[in-house]
Coordinates of N, CA and C in Angstrom, one line a residue:
Chain Q
G82 N 0.6 -1.4 0.3 CA -0.3 -0.1 0.0 C 1.0 0.8 -0.2
E83 N 0.3 2.4 -0.3 CA 0.8 3.9 0.1 C 1.3 3.9 1.3
N84 N 2.8 4.3 1.2 CA 4.1 4.7 1.9 C 3.6 6.4 2.1
V85 N 3.8 7.1 2.8 CA 4.7 8.7 3.1 C 5.5 8.4 4.3
E86 N 6.6 9.2 4.0 CA 7.5 9.7 4.2 C 8.0 11.1 4.6
Q87 N 8.0 11.3 6.0 CA 8.1 13.4 5.6 C 9.5 13.1 6.6
H88 N 10.0 14.7 5.9 CA 11.5 14.9 6.8 C 11.7 16.8 6.9
P89 N 12.2 16.8 7.5 CA 12.8 16.8 9.0 C 11.0 16.5 10.4
S90 N 11.3 15.4 11.2 CA 10.5 15.4 12.3 C 10.8 16.8 12.9
T91 N 11.2 17.3 13.5 CA 11.3 18.9 13.8 C 12.5 19.7 13.5
L92 N 11.7 21.6 13.2 CA 11.9 22.3 12.4 C 11.9 23.6 13.2
S93 N 13.3 24.3 13.0 CA 12.8 25.3 13.9 C 13.7 26.3 12.9
V94 N 12.8 27.2 12.8 CA 13.6 28.5 11.9 C 13.9 30.1 12.6
Q95 N 13.9 30.7 12.5 CA 14.2 32.4 12.7 C 12.6 33.0 12.1
E96 N 12.5 33.7 13.1 CA 11.4 34.5 12.7 C 11.3 35.1 10.9
G97 N 10.9 35.0 9.7 CA 11.2 36.1 8.5 C 11.9 34.9 7.6
D98 N 12.8 33.5 7.8 CA 13.3 33.1 7.4 C 12.2 32.4 7.0
S99 N 12.7 31.0 5.4 CA 11.9 30.1 5.2 C 11.8 28.7 5.4
A100 N 10.9 28.0 5.6 CA 11.1 26.8 6.5 C 9.8 25.7 4.8
V101 N 11.2 25.2 5.1 CA 11.0 23.9 3.9 C 10.8 22.1 4.5
I102 N 9.7 21.2 4.4 CA 9.2 20.4 4.5 C 9.0 19.7 3.4
K103 N 10.0 18.2 3.5 CA 9.7 17.2 2.2 C 9.3 15.5 2.2
C104 N 8.4 15.5 1.4 CA 7.8 14.2 1.9 C 8.1 13.7 0.4
T105 N 8.0 12.3 0.4 CA 8.0 11.1 -0.3 C 6.7 10.6 -0.4
Y106 N 6.4 9.8 -1.2 CA 5.6 9.2 -1.0 C 6.0 7.2 -2.1
S107 N 5.3 6.2 -2.1 CA 5.3 4.9 -3.0 C 4.2 4.5 -4.0
D108 N 3.8 5.1 -3.8 CA 2.3 5.1 -4.9 C 2.5 5.3 -5.8
S109 N 3.3 5.6 -7.3 CA 2.9 6.1 -8.3 C 1.7 6.6 -9.1
A110 N 0.1 6.2 -8.2 CA -0.4 6.4 -9.0 C -1.1 7.1 -7.8
S111 N -0.6 7.6 -7.4 CA -1.4 8.4 -6.4 C -1.5 10.0 -7.0
N112 N -2.2 10.7 -6.9 CA -2.3 11.8 -7.7 C -3.5 12.7 -6.8
Y113 N -3.4 13.0 -5.0 CA -4.0 13.9 -4.1 C -2.9 14.2 -3.5
F114 N -2.5 15.5 -3.5 CA -1.7 15.3 -2.2 C -1.6 16.8 -1.4
P115 N -2.2 16.7 0.1 CA -2.7 17.5 0.7 C -1.7 18.0 2.0
W116 N -1.4 19.5 2.5 CA -1.0 19.9 3.9 C -1.7 20.2 5.2
Y117 N -1.2 19.9 5.9 CA -2.4 19.8 7.3 C -1.2 20.4 8.0
K118 N -2.3 21.4 8.4 CA -1.1 22.3 10.0 C -2.2 22.1 11.2
Q119 N -1.6 21.8 12.3 CA -2.9 21.5 13.2 C -1.8 22.3 14.3
E120 N -2.1 22.6 15.0 CA -1.8 24.1 16.4 C -2.0 23.0 17.7
L121 N -1.1 23.1 18.5 CA -1.4 22.5 19.9 C -2.4 22.7 20.2
G122 N -3.4 21.0 20.5 CA -4.7 21.3 21.3 C -5.8 21.0 20.9
K123 N -5.3 21.1 18.6 CA -6.4 21.5 17.5 C -6.5 21.0 16.8
R124 N -7.7 20.7 15.9 CA -7.8 19.4 15.2 C -6.9 19.5 13.7
P125 N -6.7 18.3 12.5 CA -5.6 19.5 11.8 C -6.8 19.8 10.3
Q126 N -5.7 21.2 10.2 CA -6.5 21.9 9.3 C -6.3 21.8 8.0
L127 N -6.7 21.3 6.7 CA -6.1 21.6 5.1 C -5.3 23.5 5.1
I128 N -4.7 23.3 4.5 CA -3.9 24.6 4.2 C -3.6 24.5 2.8
I129 N -3.2 23.5 2.3 CA -3.0 23.6 0.2 C -3.2 22.2 -0.1
D130 N -3.5 22.4 -1.0 CA -3.0 21.3 -1.8 C -2.5 20.4 -3.3
I131 N -2.1 20.5 -4.2 CA -2.0 19.7 -4.9 C -2.7 18.4 -5.6
R132 N -2.5 18.2 -6.7 CA -3.4 17.4 -8.2 C -2.1 17.3 -8.8
S133 N -2.2 16.4 -9.4 CA -1.0 15.9 -9.6 C -0.3 15.8 -11.6
N134 N -1.8 16.4 -11.6 CA -1.5 17.7 -13.0 C -0.7 19.1 -12.7
V135 N -0.8 19.4 -11.3 CA 0.4 20.7 -11.7 C 1.4 20.1 -11.0
G136 N 2.4 20.7 -11.4 CA 3.7 20.9 -10.6 C 4.3 21.6 -9.1
E137 N 3.5 22.8 -9.5 CA 3.1 24.2 -8.3 C 2.3 24.4 -7.9
K138 N 2.0 25.0 -6.7 CA 0.6 25.6 -6.3 C 1.2 26.9 -5.6
K139 N 0.7 27.9 -5.3 CA 1.3 28.6 -4.7 C 0.1 29.8 -3.8
D140 N 0.4 30.3 -2.3 CA -0.8 30.8 -1.8 C -0.7 31.3 -1.0
Q141 N -0.4 32.8 -1.0 CA -0.1 34.2 -0.3 C 1.3 33.6 0.2
R142 N 1.3 33.7 1.3 CA 3.5 32.8 1.7 C 3.4 31.0 1.5
I143 N 2.5 30.2 1.5 CA 2.6 28.9 1.1 C 2.4 28.2 -0.2
A144 N 4.0 27.9 -0.2 CA 3.7 27.0 -1.9 C 3.9 26.0 -1.6
V145 N 3.8 25.3 -2.9 CA 3.5 22.9 -2.4 C 4.5 23.4 -3.9
T146 N 5.0 22.1 -4.0 CA 5.9 22.1 -5.1 C 5.8 20.1 -5.8
L147 N 5.3 19.5 -6.2 CA 5.4 18.0 -6.9 C 6.2 18.0 -8.0
N148 N 7.0 16.7 -7.4 CA 7.6 16.2 -8.7 C 7.1 14.4 -8.6
K149 N 6.5 13.9 -9.5 CA 5.9 12.9 -9.5 C 7.6 11.7 -10.5
T150 N 8.0 12.6 -11.3 CA 9.0 11.2 -11.5 C 9.6 10.8 -10.2
A151 N 10.3 12.0 -9.5 CA 10.8 11.5 -8.1 C 10.2 11.4 -6.4
K152 N 8.7 11.3 -7.5 CA 7.6 10.9 -6.3 C 8.3 11.3 -4.8
H153 N 8.2 12.9 -5.2 CA 8.9 13.7 -4.0 C 7.6 15.0 -4.3
F154 N 7.2 15.8 -2.7 CA 6.6 17.5 -2.4 C 7.0 17.6 -1.5
S155 N 7.0 18.7 -1.8 CA 7.4 19.5 -0.7 C 6.7 21.2 -0.4
L156 N 6.6 21.4 0.7 CA 5.6 22.8 1.1 C 6.3 23.3 1.7
H157 N 7.0 24.9 1.4 CA 7.3 25.9 1.5 C 7.1 27.1 2.2
I158 N 7.3 27.6 3.2 CA 6.6 28.5 4.0 C 7.8 29.6 4.1
T159 N 7.3 30.5 2.7 CA 8.2 32.2 3.1 C 8.2 33.3 4.1
E160 N 9.0 34.3 5.0 CA 8.7 34.6 5.8 C 8.3 34.6 6.9
T161 N 8.3 33.2 7.1 CA 7.9 33.0 8.6 C 7.7 34.1 9.5
Q162 N 6.5 33.1 10.4 CA 5.3 33.9 11.7 C 5.0 33.2 12.6
P163 N 5.5 33.8 13.9 CA 5.3 33.0 15.2 C 3.8 32.6 14.4
E164 N 3.0 32.6 14.4 CA 1.8 31.8 13.9 C 1.7 30.4 13.0
D165 N 3.4 30.6 12.3 CA 3.2 29.7 11.6 C 4.1 27.9 12.6
S166 N 4.1 28.7 14.4 CA 4.8 27.4 14.9 C 3.3 26.7 14.6
A167 N 3.9 25.1 14.5 CA 2.4 23.7 14.2 C 3.0 22.6 13.9
V168 N 2.1 21.9 14.1 CA 2.6 20.4 13.3 C 2.2 20.1 11.6
Y169 N 3.0 19.6 11.0 CA 2.6 19.6 10.1 C 2.8 18.6 9.2
F170 N 1.9 18.4 8.0 CA 1.4 16.3 8.0 C 1.5 17.1 6.1
C171 N 1.7 16.0 5.8 CA 2.2 15.9 4.6 C 1.1 14.5 4.4
A172 N 0.7 14.5 2.9 CA -0.4 13.2 3.1 C -0.4 13.1 1.9
A173 N -0.8 11.2 1.0 CA -1.1 11.5 -0.9 C -2.5 10.9 -0.2
T174 N -3.3 10.4 -1.8 CA -4.4 9.1 -2.1 C -3.7 8.2 -2.7
P175 N -3.4 7.1 -2.5 CA -3.4 5.8 -3.0 C -4.5 5.8 -4.6
G176 N -3.7 5.9 -5.1 CA -4.3 5.8 -7.1 C -5.5 5.2 -7.3
Y177 N -4.9 3.8 -5.9 CA -6.2 2.7 -6.3 C -7.9 3.1 -5.5
S178 N -7.2 3.9 -4.8 CA -8.5 4.1 -3.5 C -9.9 5.1 -4.2
S179 N -11.1 4.7 -4.1 CA -12.0 5.2 -4.3 C -13.0 5.4 -3.2
A180 N -12.0 5.8 -2.5 CA -13.4 6.2 -1.1 C -12.2 7.6 -0.2
S181 N -11.4 8.3 -1.2 CA -11.2 9.9 -0.4 C -10.1 9.2 0.6
K182 N -9.3 8.5 0.7 CA -8.5 8.2 1.8 C -7.4 8.3 1.4
I183 N -6.9 9.3 2.7 CA -5.6 9.6 2.6 C -4.6 9.4 3.5
I184 N -3.4 9.1 2.9 CA -1.9 8.4 4.1 C -1.3 9.3 4.4
F185 N -1.5 9.5 5.9 CA -0.7 10.9 6.1 C 1.2 10.5 6.5
G186 N 2.0 11.6 6.5 CA 3.2 11.2 7.1 C 3.7 11.4 8.4
S187 N 3.9 11.8 9.2 CA 4.2 11.4 10.5 C 4.3 12.9 11.3
G188 N 4.6 13.6 10.6 CA 4.5 15.2 11.2 C 5.7 15.6 10.9
T189 N 5.8 17.4 10.9 CA 6.8 18.4 11.5 C 6.3 19.3 12.5
R190 N 7.3 19.3 13.5 CA 7.0 20.7 14.1 C 7.9 21.2 13.8
L191 N 7.4 22.8 13.4 CA 8.0 24.0 13.3 C 7.8 24.8 14.4
S192 N 8.3 25.2 14.7 CA 9.1 26.4 15.8 C 9.8 26.7 15.1
I193 N 9.3 28.8 15.1 CA 9.4 29.7 15.2 C 10.0 30.7 15.9
R194 N 11.4 30.9 15.6 CA 12.3 31.7 16.2 C 12.3 32.8 16.5
P195 N 11.8 33.9 17.7 CA 11.7 35.2 17.5 C 12.8 35.9 17.2
Chain K
D398 N -15.2 24.2 13.4 CA -15.8 23.5 12.4 C -17.1 22.7 13.4
A399 N -18.5 23.7 13.5 CA -19.6 23.2 13.6 C -19.9 21.8 13.3
G400 N -19.8 21.6 11.8 CA -20.7 20.5 11.7 C -19.6 19.6 11.8
I401 N -18.4 19.0 11.8 CA -18.6 17.5 12.6 C -18.3 17.0 14.0
T402 N -19.0 16.8 15.2 CA -18.6 17.0 16.2 C -17.5 15.4 16.3
Q403 N -17.4 15.4 17.8 CA -17.1 13.8 18.4 C -17.8 14.0 20.1
S404 N -18.2 12.8 20.3 CA -18.0 13.0 22.1 C -18.3 11.4 22.6
P405 N -17.6 11.0 23.6 CA -17.4 11.9 24.6 C -16.2 12.8 24.1
R406 N -15.1 14.3 25.0 CA -13.9 14.7 23.8 C -13.3 14.3 25.0
Y407 N -13.5 13.6 25.8 CA -12.5 13.0 27.0 C -13.0 11.6 28.0
K408 N -12.2 11.0 27.4 CA -12.6 9.7 27.9 C -11.7 8.9 29.2
I409 N -12.2 8.0 30.5 CA -10.6 7.0 31.3 C -11.6 6.0 31.2
T410 N -11.3 5.0 30.8 CA -11.5 3.5 31.1 C -10.3 2.9 31.9
E411 N -10.7 1.3 31.9 CA -9.8 0.3 32.0 C -9.9 -0.4 31.1
T412 N -8.8 -1.6 31.3 CA -8.3 -2.5 30.4 C -9.9 -3.4 30.3
G413 N -10.4 -3.5 29.1 CA -10.6 -4.6 28.7 C -12.1 -4.4 28.8
R414 N -12.6 -3.0 29.6 CA -14.1 -2.9 29.1 C -14.0 -2.1 27.7
Q415 N -15.5 -2.2 26.6 CA -15.9 -1.8 26.3 C -16.2 -0.1 26.3
V416 N -15.7 0.2 24.9 CA -15.7 2.0 24.7 C -16.4 2.1 23.2
T417 N -17.6 2.6 23.8 CA -17.8 3.3 22.0 C -18.0 5.1 21.8
L418 N -16.9 5.3 21.0 CA -16.4 7.2 20.4 C -17.4 7.2 19.5
M419 N -18.4 8.4 19.5 CA -19.6 9.0 18.6 C -18.4 9.8 17.5
C420 N -19.4 10.1 16.4 CA -19.3 11.1 15.7 C -19.9 11.3 15.0
H421 N -20.4 12.6 14.4 CA -21.9 13.0 13.9 C -21.1 14.6 12.9
Q422 N -21.6 14.3 11.9 CA -21.7 15.4 10.9 C -23.1 16.2 10.3
T423 N -22.8 16.8 10.2 CA -24.4 17.6 9.1 C -23.7 18.0 8.4
W424 N -22.9 17.4 7.1 CA -22.8 18.5 5.6 C -23.3 17.0 4.7
S425 N -23.4 15.5 5.5 CA -23.9 15.0 4.6 C -23.0 14.5 3.9
H426 N -21.7 14.4 4.0 CA -20.9 14.3 3.2 C -21.2 12.4 2.9
S427 N -20.3 11.7 2.3 CA -20.1 10.1 2.0 C -19.7 10.3 2.7
Y428 N -17.3 10.5 2.6 CA -16.9 9.5 3.6 C -16.7 9.6 4.9
M429 N -16.7 9.2 5.6 CA -16.0 9.4 6.6 C -14.9 8.4 7.1
F430 N -14.1 9.2 8.0 CA -13.2 8.5 8.6 C -13.2 8.5 10.1
W431 N -12.2 6.9 10.1 CA -11.6 6.8 11.6 C -9.8 7.5 11.9
Y432 N -9.6 8.4 13.2 CA -7.6 7.8 13.2 C -7.7 8.4 14.2
R433 N -5.8 7.2 14.6 CA -5.5 7.7 15.9 C -4.5 8.1 15.7
Q434 N -4.2 9.3 16.8 CA -2.9 10.2 16.8 C -2.3 9.9 18.0
D435 N -0.7 9.4 17.7 CA -0.1 9.3 18.5 C 1.1 10.0 18.3
L436 N 1.9 10.7 19.8 CA 3.4 10.7 19.1 C 4.4 10.2 17.8
G437 N 4.8 10.0 17.2 CA 6.0 10.2 16.5 C 5.2 9.3 15.3
H438 N 4.2 8.7 15.3 CA 3.0 8.5 14.4 C 2.5 8.9 13.0
G439 N 2.1 10.8 13.4 CA 1.3 11.2 13.3 C 0.0 10.6 13.1
L440 N -0.7 10.6 12.2 CA -2.3 9.8 12.2 C -1.9 9.1 10.7
R441 N -2.9 7.2 11.9 CA -3.2 7.0 11.0 C -4.6 6.4 10.9
L442 N -5.2 5.9 9.8 CA -6.2 5.5 9.8 C -6.5 4.4 10.9
I443 N -8.2 4.5 10.9 CA -8.5 2.8 11.5 C -9.2 2.4 10.9
Y444 N -10.1 3.4 10.2 CA -11.7 2.6 9.8 C -12.1 3.9 8.4
Y445 N -12.6 3.3 7.7 CA -12.9 4.2 6.7 C -14.2 3.8 6.4
S446 N -15.5 5.3 5.6 CA -17.0 5.1 5.2 C -16.7 5.5 4.0
A447 N -17.7 5.0 3.1 CA -17.8 5.1 1.4 C -18.7 6.2 1.7
A448 N -19.7 4.9 2.2 CA -21.9 5.7 2.7 C -21.4 4.6 3.1
A449 N -23.2 5.0 3.7 CA -23.9 4.7 4.9 C -24.2 2.5 4.2
D450 N -23.8 1.8 5.1 CA -24.0 0.7 5.2 C -22.3 0.2 4.5
I451 N -21.5 0.6 3.9 CA -19.9 1.2 3.6 C -18.9 1.7 4.5
T452 N -18.3 0.1 4.6 CA -17.4 -0.1 5.6 C -15.8 -0.1 5.7
D453 N -14.9 -0.2 5.1 CA -13.6 -0.8 5.0 C -12.8 -0.4 5.9
K454 N -11.5 -1.2 6.0 CA -10.2 -1.2 7.4 C -9.6 -0.1 6.7
G455 N -8.3 0.4 7.5 CA -7.6 1.8 7.1 C -5.8 0.9 7.5
E456 N -5.3 1.4 8.0 CA -3.8 0.6 8.4 C -3.7 -0.5 9.8
V457 N -4.9 0.3 10.8 CA -4.5 -0.1 11.9 C -6.1 -0.4 12.7
P458 N -6.5 -1.4 12.0 CA -7.4 -1.9 12.7 C -7.8 -2.7 14.2
D459 N -7.0 -3.5 13.7 CA -6.9 -4.4 14.9 C -7.7 -4.3 16.2
G460 N -8.7 -5.3 16.4 CA -9.2 -4.4 17.4 C -10.5 -3.1 17.6
Y461 N -10.7 -2.5 16.8 CA -11.9 -1.5 16.6 C -12.8 -2.2 15.6
V462 N -14.1 -1.2 16.1 CA -15.7 -2.2 15.8 C -16.2 -0.5 15.1
V463 N -16.3 -0.7 13.3 CA -17.4 0.3 12.8 C -18.8 0.3 12.8
S464 N -19.5 1.3 12.3 CA -20.9 0.9 12.1 C -21.1 2.2 11.7
R465 N -22.2 2.1 9.9 CA -22.2 3.3 10.1 C -23.3 2.6 9.0
S466 N -24.6 3.4 10.0 CA -25.9 2.6 9.2 C -26.9 4.3 9.2
K467 N -26.2 4.9 9.0 CA -27.3 7.1 8.5 C -25.5 7.5 8.2
T468 N -25.7 8.1 7.5 CA -24.8 8.7 6.5 C -24.2 9.7 7.7
E469 N -24.7 10.8 8.8 CA -24.4 11.7 9.4 C -23.4 11.3 10.4
N470 N -23.4 9.4 10.9 CA -23.3 9.0 12.0 C -22.6 8.2 11.5
F471 N -20.8 8.1 12.3 CA -20.1 6.9 11.9 C -18.7 6.7 13.8
P472 N -20.1 5.9 14.2 CA -19.7 5.6 15.6 C -18.2 4.5 15.7
L473 N -17.1 4.5 16.7 CA -15.8 3.8 16.7 C -16.6 3.0 18.4
T474 N -15.5 1.6 17.4 CA -15.8 0.7 19.4 C -15.0 0.0 19.5
L475 N -14.3 0.4 20.6 CA -13.3 -0.3 21.3 C -14.0 -1.5 22.0
E476 N -14.0 -3.0 21.5 CA -14.9 -4.3 22.0 C -14.0 -4.3 23.4
S477 N -12.6 -4.9 23.6 CA -12.7 -4.6 24.9 C -10.9 -3.8 25.4
A478 N -10.7 -2.9 25.6 CA -9.7 -2.3 25.6 C -8.8 -2.4 26.2
T479 N -7.3 -2.0 26.0 CA -6.1 -2.5 25.9 C -5.4 -0.8 25.9
R480 N -4.2 -0.8 26.8 CA -3.8 -0.1 27.3 C -2.7 1.0 26.0
S481 N -2.7 -0.3 25.2 CA -2.3 0.5 23.3 C -3.5 1.0 22.9
Q482 N -4.6 1.1 23.4 CA -5.4 2.3 23.0 C -5.3 3.5 23.5
T483 N -4.4 3.7 23.9 CA -4.5 5.2 24.4 C -4.2 6.0 23.3
S484 N -4.7 6.8 23.7 CA -4.6 7.8 22.4 C -6.1 9.3 22.0
V485 N -4.9 9.6 20.8 CA -6.0 10.3 20.7 C -7.0 10.6 19.0
Y486 N -8.4 10.1 19.6 CA -8.8 9.5 17.8 C -9.7 11.1 17.0
F487 N -9.6 10.3 16.7 CA -9.7 12.2 15.3 C -11.3 11.2 14.2
C488 N -12.2 11.9 14.4 CA -12.7 12.1 13.3 C -12.9 12.3 12.4
A489 N -13.2 11.9 10.6 CA -12.7 13.5 9.9 C -13.9 13.1 8.7
S490 N -14.5 13.4 8.1 CA -15.5 12.9 6.7 C -14.8 13.8 5.5
S491 N -15.1 13.4 4.5 CA -15.5 14.4 3.1 C -16.9 14.0 2.4
D492 N -16.0 15.2 0.9 CA -17.1 15.2 0.3 C -16.2 14.7 -1.1
Y493 N -16.8 14.8 -2.3 CA -15.7 14.1 -3.6 C -15.0 15.0 -3.9
S494 N -14.5 15.9 -2.6 CA -13.0 16.9 -3.1 C -12.2 16.2 -3.2
N495 N -11.8 15.8 -1.7 CA -11.0 15.0 -1.1 C -10.7 15.8 -0.1
E496 N -10.8 16.7 0.5 CA -10.4 17.6 1.5 C -11.3 17.0 2.5
Q497 N -10.7 16.6 3.7 CA -10.9 16.0 5.4 C -11.3 16.8 6.1
F498 N -12.4 17.2 6.5 CA -12.9 17.8 8.0 C -13.1 17.5 9.0
F499 N -12.2 17.2 10.0 CA -11.5 17.1 11.4 C -13.0 17.5 12.8
G500 N -13.0 16.2 13.1 CA -13.6 16.7 14.6 C -13.0 17.5 15.3
P501 N -13.1 17.7 16.9 CA -12.1 18.0 17.5 C -11.3 17.5 18.4
G502 N -11.5 15.5 18.1 CA -11.0 15.2 18.9 C -11.4 14.0 20.2
T503 N -11.3 13.5 20.9 CA -11.6 12.4 22.1 C -10.0 12.0 22.4
R504 N -9.5 11.9 23.7 CA -8.7 12.0 24.6 C -8.9 10.8 25.1
L505 N -8.2 10.2 24.7 CA -8.8 8.3 25.5 C -7.9 7.6 25.8
T506 N -8.1 7.4 27.3 CA -6.5 7.4 28.3 C -7.7 5.3 28.8
V507 N -6.4 4.8 28.7 CA -7.0 3.2 29.1 C -6.2 2.6 30.5
L508 N -6.6 2.6 31.1 CA -5.8 2.5 32.6 C -5.5 1.0 32.7

């Protein structure tokens, strides 16, 4: 089945700098790649997603890139702010799944240093 | 998101007891999911459902039972709770757009 690996597990950056989180997936038929943000004690919430027919997507300070050949996708956060501190999860939808199922990576705890 | 709720929010039980966690959504989403969240493991899928009366196993289904007699409800039952089932449980729902909306979570402690 689908396997999603995420790195790094923890990341600390200076406020204003950029942060990059990387994920790999195993199922070449996967076609949907969302990113979720989970603040401390809260539920995960979708922040951006990308589909397999697109190589890059941007939403203000957040961007996601997808390399289908290498089965890599990454989250880029620019001009980081204190409210970006959270755990970020990448995920992928297995290509065989017809149930909107997604498989999550293990998460990256991002800390923004003032 | 008031549209998806979970109850109880906190539960303490003992090993061997049966526990049921409730999930209710008001959006009439077709798909519903149960995850458990443990440190170092992220969110692991326990069971999911594509519609009423259609359920399937996820990554870690052992020790859990689900049912879905109505579209809006998706209860998760631990038939005989074990300490290893101590976790935070999230329910989620989605329509055909793939975006999953999560409930607030239930923190379960098994003593």
